[in-house]
Amino acid sequence: MARGQFSIQEQEYGKTSGGEIVKEFTLRNAKGIEVKFLTFGGAITSLLIPDNKGHFENVVLGFSTLEQYENDPGPRPYFGALIGRYGNRIAGKFSLEGKSYNLSLNENSNCLHGGKIGFDKRVWQAEILPQDDQQVSVSLSLLSEDGDQGFPGNLSVRVIYSLNNNDEFTIHYQAQTDKTTVVNLTNHSYINLSGEGNGSIENHTLQLFCSHYTPVDQNMIPTGEIAPVANTPMDFRASTHIGTNIRDNFEQLYRAIGYDHNWVVDGKVSKEVRPAAKLVHAASGRKLDLYTTLPGMQVYTGNALKGNLKGYSGKAYRQCEGIAFEPQYYPDSPNQPNFPSTILKPGEVYDQKTVYHFSVVE
């Protein structure tokens, strides 16, 4: 369907091995920027943006078939997917209101990105929202049943993908529960502003509006420390090429095989988005400014990509061929009393937002 300066296309993409119909949606704005995503995992499969000469290219990593999304070999890449119930890692279990909950383990002793069957492996229900002259939007929703992957409570989740004519792609997360639980939703898109399949992101410059980060132990679980980035390879407060310090002699880089850490986003947490990251690819002029309401952001340089996955363009993906920005609460927060709380109670609404603003620099 098309109305005025925006358009939305909806079509059947395929069926899962269990017979569920998966749809593909395409959002376009008046400037030609285009976002494609699936109801399978809410996966963003393509994001077309122009360079400084007006040439459009897909800047997100992903697969070209539903079978690949459903049956990707390990380590699981989570290309473009919605992540839940809990983005990032929890150390196996947690206690809540005096009761202990054992979670689905899918990374050694960790529950990573919601467990073995996280939201990235679910088919979401989609609804095209009424259009105005500001943006075009699709709502994705699902019910995560009480006990799903070990988490308590029936959790109703709604995520809205929106595209406007300011070249902003917004992800709006909402959730409600009927029993006290923990929630941490995010998206796992990998960005390469030179174009998907066009090599390393080490030559991109990155600025993080983050003065602290949360160091991890040998199991990639936060130690509980909120450490300053100053005088470490984790300091991106000034624009720095991603590859400048990624191979430094620094214990945190060895543990993660690169960058795979949660940074603390500067500024007061509120319902208003604030700057979290700025990514620039000088050769194409493409630029991403990322804003969020969330307190933290995992930054991941695709360290587990090892050339065994055939991407959207048919090319093999290797380490550093995309960078994932995952605005979220901190990892393992249910077990870390000094971290911001991820507890959601009946009657409360989890309500968070992330904005990707694309532009070009000459």
mmCIF file of C-alpha atoms in Angstrom:
data_model
loop_
_atom_site.group_PDB
_atom_site.id
_atom_site.type_symbol
_atom_site.label_atom_id
_atom_site.label_comp_id
_atom_site.label_asym_id
_atom_site.label_seq_id
_atom_site.Cartn_x
_atom_site.Cartn_y
_atom_site.Cartn_z
ATOM 1 C CA MET A 1 0.000 0.000 0.000
ATOM 2 C CA ALA A 2 1.257 3.496 -0.682
ATOM 3 C CA ARG A 3 0.016 6.850 0.544
ATOM 4 C CA GLY A 4 1.665 10.073 -0.469
ATOM 5 C CA GLN A 5 5.312 10.267 0.357
ATOM 6 C CA PHE A 6 5.570 6.969 2.261
ATOM 7 C CA SER A 7 4.953 3.376 1.301
ATOM 8 C CA ILE A 8 4.538 0.013 2.982
ATOM 9 C CA GLN A 9 4.685 -3.313 1.197
ATOM 10 C CA GLU A 10 3.609 -6.585 2.756
ATOM 11 C CA GLN A 11 4.139 -10.002 1.230
ATOM 12 C CA GLU A 12 4.498 -13.623 2.228
ATOM 13 C CA TYR A 13 8.160 -14.521 2.664
ATOM 14 C CA GLY A 14 7.837 -18.241 3.341
ATOM 15 C CA LYS A 15 6.819 -20.831 5.908
ATOM 16 C CA THR A 16 8.759 -22.122 8.888
ATOM 17 C CA SER A 17 9.542 -25.805 9.235
ATOM 18 C CA GLY A 18 6.515 -25.922 11.541
ATOM 19 C CA GLY A 19 4.239 -24.452 8.891
ATOM 20 C CA GLU A 20 3.891 -20.909 10.250
ATOM 21 C CA ILE A 21 3.548 -18.203 7.611
ATOM 22 C CA VAL A 22 6.294 -15.574 7.723
ATOM 23 C CA LYS A 23 5.687 -12.154 6.195
ATOM 24 C CA GLU A 24 8.110 -9.548 4.902
ATOM 25 C CA PHE A 25 7.430 -5.832 5.267
ATOM 26 C CA THR A 26 9.151 -3.005 3.414
ATOM 27 C CA LEU A 27 9.024 0.574 4.716
ATOM 28 C CA ARG A 28 10.109 3.424 2.416
ATOM 29 C CA ASN A 29 10.279 7.153 2.914
ATOM 30 C CA ALA A 30 10.128 9.947 0.341
ATOM 31 C CA LYS A 31 13.920 10.018 0.030
ATOM 32 C CA GLY A 32 14.154 6.347 -0.944
ATOM 33 C CA ILE A 33 15.463 5.001 2.340
ATOM 34 C CA GLU A 34 14.096 1.488 2.754
ATOM 35 C CA VAL A 35 13.840 -0.915 5.687
ATOM 36 C CA LYS A 36 12.908 -4.569 5.173
ATOM 37 C CA PHE A 37 12.074 -6.922 8.022
ATOM 38 C CA LEU A 38 10.458 -10.284 8.697
ATOM 39 C CA THR A 39 7.840 -11.411 11.169
ATOM 40 C CA PHE A 40 10.276 -14.242 11.965
ATOM 41 C CA GLY A 41 12.227 -12.836 14.894
ATOM 42 C CA GLY A 42 11.379 -9.300 13.758
ATOM 43 C CA ALA A 43 14.623 -9.622 11.794
ATOM 44 C CA ILE A 44 15.711 -6.515 9.890
ATOM 45 C CA THR A 45 17.030 -8.035 6.657
ATOM 46 C CA SER A 46 17.928 -4.938 4.628
ATOM 47 C CA LEU A 47 18.393 -1.238 5.237
ATOM 48 C CA LEU A 48 19.071 0.814 2.102
ATOM 49 C CA ILE A 49 20.642 4.230 2.604
ATOM 50 C CA PRO A 50 22.505 6.518 0.191
ATOM 51 C CA ASP A 51 26.156 7.537 0.185
ATOM 52 C CA ASN A 52 27.312 11.100 -0.517
ATOM 53 C CA LYS A 53 26.891 10.502 -4.255
ATOM 54 C CA GLY A 54 23.326 9.254 -3.901
ATOM 55 C CA HIS A 55 24.196 5.567 -4.361
ATOM 56 C CA PHE A 56 22.018 3.307 -2.217
ATOM 57 C CA GLU A 57 23.380 0.216 -0.547
ATOM 58 C CA ASN A 58 22.209 -2.242 2.109
ATOM 59 C CA VAL A 59 24.121 -1.496 5.316
ATOM 60 C CA VAL A 60 22.969 -4.368 7.559
ATOM 61 C CA LEU A 61 24.197 -7.951 7.667
ATOM 62 C CA GLY A 62 21.694 -10.744 7.188
ATOM 63 C CA PHE A 63 20.637 -13.880 5.367
ATOM 64 C CA SER A 64 18.802 -14.240 2.061
ATOM 65 C CA THR A 65 16.444 -17.113 2.974
ATOM 66 C CA LEU A 66 14.066 -18.014 5.797
ATOM 67 C CA GLU A 67 15.755 -21.388 6.180
ATOM 68 C CA GLN A 68 19.015 -19.632 7.070
ATOM 69 C CA TYR A 69 17.302 -17.493 9.718
ATOM 70 C CA GLU A 70 15.558 -20.521 11.178
ATOM 71 C CA ASN A 71 18.474 -22.970 11.063
ATOM 72 C CA ASP A 72 21.620 -20.854 11.227
ATOM 73 C CA PRO A 73 24.638 -22.820 12.434
ATOM 74 C CA GLY A 74 26.361 -21.814 15.622
ATOM 75 C CA PRO A 75 27.514 -19.598 17.028
ATOM 76 C CA ARG A 76 24.117 -17.988 16.505
ATOM 77 C CA PRO A 77 24.547 -14.530 14.903
ATOM 78 C CA TYR A 78 21.084 -13.081 15.688
ATOM 79 C CA PHE A 79 21.214 -11.027 12.453
ATOM 80 C CA GLY A 80 18.832 -8.063 12.774
ATOM 81 C CA ALA A 81 16.626 -9.867 15.294
ATOM 82 C CA LEU A 82 14.502 -8.700 18.184
ATOM 83 C CA ILE A 83 16.030 -10.034 21.390
ATOM 84 C CA GLY A 84 14.160 -11.127 24.519
ATOM 85 C CA ARG A 85 13.083 -11.803 27.096
ATOM 86 C CA TYR A 86 16.491 -10.730 28.241
ATOM 87 C CA GLY A 87 19.060 -9.246 25.896
ATOM 88 C CA ASN A 88 22.652 -10.188 26.645
ATOM 89 C CA ARG A 89 23.721 -12.634 29.342
ATOM 90 C CA ILE A 90 22.357 -13.849 32.645
ATOM 91 C CA ALA A 91 24.526 -16.226 34.671
ATOM 92 C CA GLY A 92 22.138 -19.182 34.445
ATOM 93 C CA LYS A 93 19.593 -18.276 37.110
ATOM 94 C CA PHE A 94 18.303 -15.481 39.298
ATOM 95 C CA SER A 95 16.086 -14.958 42.340
ATOM 96 C CA LEU A 96 12.996 -12.775 42.439
ATOM 97 C CA GLU A 97 10.665 -12.199 45.382
ATOM 98 C CA GLY A 98 12.272 -15.084 47.257
ATOM 99 C CA LYS A 99 11.989 -17.605 44.423
ATOM 100 C CA SER A 100 14.833 -18.953 42.281
ATOM 101 C CA TYR A 101 14.418 -19.321 38.517
ATOM 102 C CA ASN A 102 16.629 -21.584 36.413
ATOM 103 C CA LEU A 103 16.920 -20.360 32.848
ATOM 104 C CA SER A 104 17.458 -21.948 29.449
ATOM 105 C CA LEU A 105 21.233 -22.250 28.968
ATOM 106 C CA ASN A 106 22.602 -21.701 25.469
ATOM 107 C CA GLU A 107 26.125 -20.369 26.064
ATOM 108 C CA ASN A 108 27.912 -22.685 28.475
ATOM 109 C CA SER A 109 26.503 -21.724 31.901
ATOM 110 C CA ASN A 110 24.806 -18.559 30.563
ATOM 111 C CA CYS A 111 21.372 -17.710 29.295
ATOM 112 C CA LEU A 112 22.234 -15.560 26.264
ATOM 113 C CA HIS A 113 19.650 -13.354 24.500
ATOM 114 C CA GLY A 114 16.681 -15.097 26.100
ATOM 115 C CA GLY A 115 17.760 -18.736 25.879
ATOM 116 C CA LYS A 116 17.537 -21.537 23.344
ATOM 117 C CA ILE A 117 14.230 -20.329 21.880
ATOM 118 C CA GLY A 118 14.401 -16.580 22.319
ATOM 119 C CA PHE A 119 12.257 -13.971 20.627
ATOM 120 C CA ASP A 120 14.587 -14.176 17.609
ATOM 121 C CA LYS A 121 13.177 -17.655 16.863
ATOM 122 C CA ARG A 122 9.506 -16.727 17.260
ATOM 123 C CA VAL A 123 7.029 -15.631 14.586
ATOM 124 C CA TRP A 124 5.566 -12.260 15.574
ATOM 125 C CA GLN A 125 2.089 -10.978 14.732
ATOM 126 C CA ALA A 126 2.205 -7.868 12.533
ATOM 127 C CA GLU A 127 -0.150 -4.942 12.109
ATOM 128 C CA ILE A 128 0.258 -1.947 9.802
ATOM 129 C CA LEU A 129 -0.514 1.112 11.913
ATOM 130 C CA PRO A 130 -2.618 4.064 10.726
ATOM 131 C CA GLN A 131 -0.391 6.393 8.743
ATOM 132 C CA ASP A 132 0.120 10.101 9.324
ATOM 133 C CA ASP A 133 2.231 12.631 7.456
ATOM 134 C CA GLN A 134 5.182 12.107 9.817
ATOM 135 C CA GLN A 135 6.055 8.433 9.579
ATOM 136 C CA VAL A 136 5.072 4.945 8.515
ATOM 137 C CA SER A 137 4.905 2.172 11.110
ATOM 138 C CA VAL A 138 4.319 -1.542 11.669
ATOM 139 C CA SER A 139 3.596 -3.098 15.050
ATOM 140 C CA LEU A 140 4.986 -6.533 15.940
ATOM 141 C CA SER A 141 3.586 -8.400 18.935
ATOM 142 C CA LEU A 142 3.840 -11.722 20.729
ATOM 143 C CA LEU A 143 2.951 -13.402 24.007
ATOM 144 C CA SER A 144 5.770 -15.034 25.929
ATOM 145 C CA GLU A 145 4.058 -17.542 28.186
ATOM 146 C CA ASP A 146 4.712 -17.985 31.895
ATOM 147 C CA GLY A 147 7.796 -20.205 32.217
ATOM 148 C CA ASP A 148 9.058 -19.472 28.697
ATOM 149 C CA GLN A 149 12.803 -20.309 28.797
ATOM 150 C CA GLY A 150 12.484 -20.286 32.611
ATOM 151 C CA PHE A 151 11.214 -16.712 32.983
ATOM 152 C CA PRO A 152 8.145 -16.029 35.153
ATOM 153 C CA GLY A 153 4.936 -14.360 34.026
ATOM 154 C CA ASN A 154 2.892 -14.097 30.865
ATOM 155 C CA LEU A 155 4.662 -11.261 29.056
ATOM 156 C CA SER A 156 2.824 -9.333 26.331
ATOM 157 C CA VAL A 157 5.343 -7.650 24.036
ATOM 158 C CA ARG A 158 4.802 -5.007 21.374
ATOM 159 C CA VAL A 159 7.560 -3.543 19.195
ATOM 160 C CA ILE A 160 6.896 -0.767 16.687
ATOM 161 C CA TYR A 161 9.193 -0.194 13.714
ATOM 162 C CA SER A 162 8.830 3.323 12.250
ATOM 163 C CA LEU A 163 10.510 5.261 9.428
ATOM 164 C CA ASN A 164 10.146 9.012 8.898
ATOM 165 C CA ASN A 165 11.294 11.583 6.352
ATOM 166 C CA ASN A 166 14.079 12.797 8.623
ATOM 167 C CA ASP A 167 15.778 9.485 7.755
ATOM 168 C CA GLU A 168 15.171 8.165 11.258
ATOM 169 C CA PHE A 169 14.344 4.530 11.891
ATOM 170 C CA THR A 170 12.823 4.093 15.353
ATOM 171 C CA ILE A 171 12.297 0.951 17.415
ATOM 172 C CA HIS A 172 9.756 1.385 20.222
ATOM 173 C CA TYR A 173 9.572 -1.439 22.782
ATOM 174 C CA GLN A 174 6.644 -2.045 25.122
ATOM 175 C CA ALA A 175 5.844 -4.947 27.451
ATOM 176 C CA GLN A 176 3.451 -5.859 30.267
ATOM 177 C CA THR A 177 3.328 -8.853 32.625
ATOM 178 C CA ASP A 178 0.844 -10.607 34.904
ATOM 179 C CA LYS A 179 3.583 -11.714 37.345
ATOM 180 C CA THR A 180 6.739 -9.991 38.554
ATOM 181 C CA THR A 181 9.505 -10.756 36.049
ATOM 182 C CA VAL A 182 12.627 -9.323 34.430
ATOM 183 C CA VAL A 183 12.699 -7.802 30.937
ATOM 184 C CA ASN A 184 15.469 -6.462 28.702
ATOM 185 C CA LEU A 185 14.572 -6.007 25.029
ATOM 186 C CA THR A 186 16.872 -4.927 22.199
ATOM 187 C CA ASN A 187 17.660 -5.407 18.524
ATOM 188 C CA HIS A 188 20.737 -7.171 17.156
ATOM 189 C CA SER A 189 21.360 -5.506 13.778
ATOM 190 C CA TYR A 190 24.933 -5.439 12.515
ATOM 191 C CA ILE A 191 25.881 -2.229 10.684
ATOM 192 C CA ASN A 192 28.470 -1.797 7.942
ATOM 193 C CA LEU A 193 28.184 1.674 6.406
ATOM 194 C CA SER A 194 30.409 0.708 3.466
ATOM 195 C CA GLY A 195 27.723 -1.822 2.513
ATOM 196 C CA GLU A 196 26.879 -5.375 3.558
ATOM 197 C CA GLY A 197 29.572 -7.825 2.457
ATOM 198 C CA ASN A 198 32.059 -5.047 1.633
ATOM 199 C CA GLY A 199 34.684 -5.907 4.212
ATOM 200 C CA SER A 200 35.740 -4.770 7.658
ATOM 201 C CA ILE A 201 34.276 -1.994 9.786
ATOM 202 C CA GLU A 202 37.677 -1.360 11.379
ATOM 203 C CA ASN A 203 38.077 1.737 9.154
ATOM 204 C CA HIS A 204 34.823 3.253 10.452
ATOM 205 C CA THR A 205 35.179 5.962 13.083
ATOM 206 C CA LEU A 206 33.163 5.421 16.242
ATOM 207 C CA GLN A 207 32.190 7.820 18.987
ATOM 208 C CA LEU A 208 30.433 6.520 22.101
ATOM 209 C CA PHE A 209 28.755 8.937 24.482
ATOM 210 C CA CYS A 210 29.843 6.705 27.325
ATOM 211 C CA SER A 211 32.335 7.424 30.105
ATOM 212 C CA HIS A 212 32.055 4.005 31.798
ATOM 213 C CA TYR A 213 31.597 0.353 30.935
ATOM 214 C CA THR A 214 30.985 -2.925 32.779
ATOM 215 C CA PRO A 215 34.031 -5.263 32.688
ATOM 216 C CA VAL A 216 33.372 -9.006 32.373
ATOM 217 C CA ASP A 217 34.872 -12.154 33.859
ATOM 218 C CA GLN A 218 36.126 -15.185 31.926
ATOM 219 C CA ASN A 219 32.502 -16.297 31.350
ATOM 220 C CA MET A 220 31.553 -12.898 29.872
ATOM 221 C CA ILE A 221 29.454 -12.067 32.937
ATOM 222 C CA PRO A 222 29.914 -8.587 34.450
ATOM 223 C CA THR A 223 32.092 -8.476 37.536
ATOM 224 C CA GLY A 224 29.799 -5.839 39.059
ATOM 225 C CA GLU A 225 32.313 -3.056 38.541
ATOM 226 C CA ILE A 226 31.302 0.084 36.627
ATOM 227 C CA ALA A 227 34.701 1.125 35.326
ATOM 228 C CA PRO A 228 35.885 4.346 33.677
ATOM 229 C CA VAL A 229 36.918 4.026 30.031
ATOM 230 C CA ALA A 230 39.692 6.611 30.433
ATOM 231 C CA ASN A 231 43.169 5.370 29.504
ATOM 232 C CA THR A 232 41.869 2.076 28.107
ATOM 233 C CA PRO A 233 41.017 0.746 24.596
ATOM 234 C CA MET A 234 37.352 1.090 25.654
ATOM 235 C CA ASP A 235 37.550 4.884 25.363
ATOM 236 C CA PHE A 236 35.605 6.087 22.321
ATOM 237 C CA ARG A 237 34.560 9.437 23.777
ATOM 238 C CA ALA A 238 36.436 11.036 20.888
ATOM 239 C CA SER A 239 35.882 9.643 17.378
ATOM 240 C CA THR A 240 38.323 6.766 16.892
ATOM 241 C CA HIS A 241 38.757 4.157 14.189
ATOM 242 C CA ILE A 242 37.317 0.874 15.452
ATOM 243 C CA GLY A 243 40.489 -0.969 14.488
ATOM 244 C CA THR A 244 42.865 1.398 16.287
ATOM 245 C CA ASN A 245 42.958 -0.450 19.621
ATOM 246 C CA ILE A 246 40.972 -3.647 19.020
ATOM 247 C CA ARG A 247 44.136 -5.811 19.173
ATOM 248 C CA ASP A 248 45.696 -4.084 22.189
ATOM 249 C CA ASN A 249 47.184 -5.992 25.092
ATOM 250 C CA PHE A 250 44.129 -5.555 27.300
ATOM 251 C CA GLU A 251 42.515 -8.388 29.238
ATOM 252 C CA GLN A 252 38.928 -7.413 28.373
ATOM 253 C CA LEU A 253 39.684 -7.612 24.638
ATOM 254 C CA TYR A 254 41.176 -11.080 25.059
ATOM 255 C CA ARG A 255 38.118 -12.309 26.935
ATOM 256 C CA ALA A 256 35.697 -11.083 24.275
ATOM 257 C CA ILE A 257 38.008 -11.657 21.242
ATOM 258 C CA GLY A 258 37.410 -8.000 20.431
ATOM 259 C CA TYR A 259 34.697 -5.629 21.570
ATOM 260 C CA ASP A 260 31.654 -7.299 23.140
ATOM 261 C CA HIS A 261 30.913 -5.144 26.145
ATOM 262 C CA ASN A 262 28.217 -3.052 27.743
ATOM 263 C CA TRP A 263 28.910 0.665 27.855
ATOM 264 C CA VAL A 264 27.055 2.982 30.260
ATOM 265 C CA VAL A 265 25.330 5.697 28.240
ATOM 266 C CA ASP A 266 26.053 9.151 29.652
ATOM 267 C CA GLY A 267 23.278 11.477 30.752
ATOM 268 C CA LYS A 268 20.139 11.185 32.825
ATOM 269 C CA VAL A 269 17.904 8.221 32.006
ATOM 270 C CA SER A 270 14.443 9.463 31.076
ATOM 271 C CA LYS A 271 11.661 8.956 28.539
ATOM 272 C CA GLU A 272 13.576 11.253 26.158
ATOM 273 C CA VAL A 273 16.229 9.697 23.922
ATOM 274 C CA ARG A 274 19.825 10.842 24.355
ATOM 275 C CA PRO A 275 22.956 10.302 22.217
ATOM 276 C CA ALA A 276 24.610 6.890 22.547
ATOM 277 C CA ALA A 277 26.811 6.407 19.458
ATOM 278 C CA LYS A 278 28.012 8.004 16.239
ATOM 279 C CA LEU A 279 29.417 5.881 13.395
ATOM 280 C CA VAL A 280 30.985 7.334 10.231
ATOM 281 C CA HIS A 281 32.419 5.733 7.097
ATOM 282 C CA ALA A 282 34.536 8.431 5.487
ATOM 283 C CA ALA A 283 34.825 6.917 2.005
ATOM 284 C CA SER A 284 31.056 6.734 1.441
ATOM 285 C CA GLY A 285 30.133 9.643 3.692
ATOM 286 C CA ARG A 286 27.463 7.531 5.397
ATOM 287 C CA LYS A 287 26.824 8.411 9.017
ATOM 288 C CA LEU A 288 24.722 6.881 11.778
ATOM 289 C CA ASP A 289 23.713 8.738 14.935
ATOM 290 C CA LEU A 290 22.106 6.443 17.498
ATOM 291 C CA TYR A 291 19.910 7.664 20.354
ATOM 292 C CA THR A 292 18.197 5.706 23.111
ATOM 293 C CA THR A 293 16.248 5.926 26.361
ATOM 294 C CA LEU A 294 18.042 2.873 27.753
ATOM 295 C CA PRO A 295 20.825 3.037 30.373
ATOM 296 C CA GLY A 296 23.385 0.870 28.567
ATOM 297 C CA MET A 297 24.486 -0.339 25.158
ATOM 298 C CA GLN A 298 26.294 -3.505 24.167
ATOM 299 C CA VAL A 299 28.774 -2.910 21.335
ATOM 300 C CA TYR A 300 29.784 -6.060 19.485
ATOM 301 C CA THR A 301 32.255 -6.347 16.602
ATOM 302 C CA GLY A 302 31.016 -9.703 15.296
ATOM 303 C CA ASN A 303 33.805 -11.635 16.975
ATOM 304 C CA ALA A 304 32.126 -15.019 16.429
ATOM 305 C CA LEU A 305 31.717 -14.536 12.667
ATOM 306 C CA LYS A 306 34.182 -16.988 11.149
ATOM 307 C CA GLY A 307 33.362 -17.228 7.463
ATOM 308 C CA ASN A 308 30.902 -20.131 7.694
ATOM 309 C CA LEU A 309 27.786 -17.979 7.101
ATOM 310 C CA LYS A 310 26.677 -16.930 3.627
ATOM 311 C CA GLY A 311 25.280 -13.437 3.866
ATOM 312 C CA TYR A 312 22.583 -11.497 2.017
ATOM 313 C CA SER A 313 24.854 -10.858 -0.972
ATOM 314 C CA GLY A 314 26.249 -14.397 -0.980
ATOM 315 C CA LYS A 315 29.541 -13.365 0.600
ATOM 316 C CA ALA A 316 31.017 -14.991 3.698
ATOM 317 C CA TYR A 317 30.936 -12.935 6.888
ATOM 318 C CA ARG A 318 34.008 -12.758 9.082
ATOM 319 C CA GLN A 319 34.948 -10.943 12.283
ATOM 320 C CA CYS A 320 34.595 -7.147 12.142
ATOM 321 C CA GLU A 321 32.411 -7.160 9.005
ATOM 322 C CA GLY A 322 29.635 -5.514 10.990
ATOM 323 C CA ILE A 323 29.170 -3.764 14.327
ATOM 324 C CA ALA A 324 26.105 -4.349 16.488
ATOM 325 C CA PHE A 325 24.785 -1.594 18.734
ATOM 326 C CA GLU A 326 22.400 -3.107 21.288
ATOM 327 C CA PRO A 327 20.888 -0.437 23.555
ATOM 328 C CA GLN A 328 19.657 -2.259 26.655
ATOM 329 C CA TYR A 329 19.883 -2.692 30.387
ATOM 330 C CA TYR A 330 23.152 -4.085 31.709
ATOM 331 C CA PRO A 331 23.989 -7.803 31.368
ATOM 332 C CA ASP A 332 23.173 -10.041 34.360
ATOM 333 C CA SER A 333 21.307 -7.202 36.102
ATOM 334 C CA PRO A 334 18.994 -9.627 37.979
ATOM 335 C CA ASN A 335 22.107 -10.870 39.816
ATOM 336 C CA GLN A 336 23.807 -7.477 40.162
ATOM 337 C CA PRO A 337 22.120 -5.309 42.837
ATOM 338 C CA ASN A 338 24.169 -2.214 41.934
ATOM 339 C CA PHE A 339 22.980 -2.253 38.290
ATOM 340 C CA PRO A 340 19.766 -0.554 37.116
ATOM 341 C CA SER A 341 16.801 -2.815 37.832
ATOM 342 C CA THR A 342 15.155 -4.815 35.052
ATOM 343 C CA ILE A 343 12.193 -5.872 37.212
ATOM 344 C CA LEU A 344 8.740 -5.424 35.676
ATOM 345 C CA LYS A 345 5.652 -5.818 37.869
ATOM 346 C CA PRO A 346 1.975 -6.270 37.006
ATOM 347 C CA GLY A 347 0.399 -2.923 36.162
ATOM 348 C CA GLU A 348 3.705 -1.448 34.972
ATOM 349 C CA VAL A 349 4.680 -0.875 31.339
ATOM 350 C CA TYR A 350 8.169 -1.498 29.981
ATOM 351 C CA ASP A 351 8.547 1.394 27.531
ATOM 352 C CA GLN A 352 11.856 2.093 25.762
ATOM 353 C CA LYS A 353 12.941 3.578 22.460
ATOM 354 C CA THR A 354 15.978 3.589 20.157
ATOM 355 C CA VAL A 355 16.420 5.889 17.149
ATOM 356 C CA TYR A 356 18.812 5.331 14.217
ATOM 357 C CA HIS A 357 19.369 8.593 12.325
ATOM 358 C CA PHE A 358 21.106 8.181 8.965
ATOM 359 C CA SER A 359 22.772 11.024 7.072
ATOM 360 C CA VAL A 360 25.781 11.776 4.887
ATOM 361 C CA VAL A 361 28.896 13.851 5.424
ATOM 362 C CA GLU A 362 30.797 15.284 2.467
#
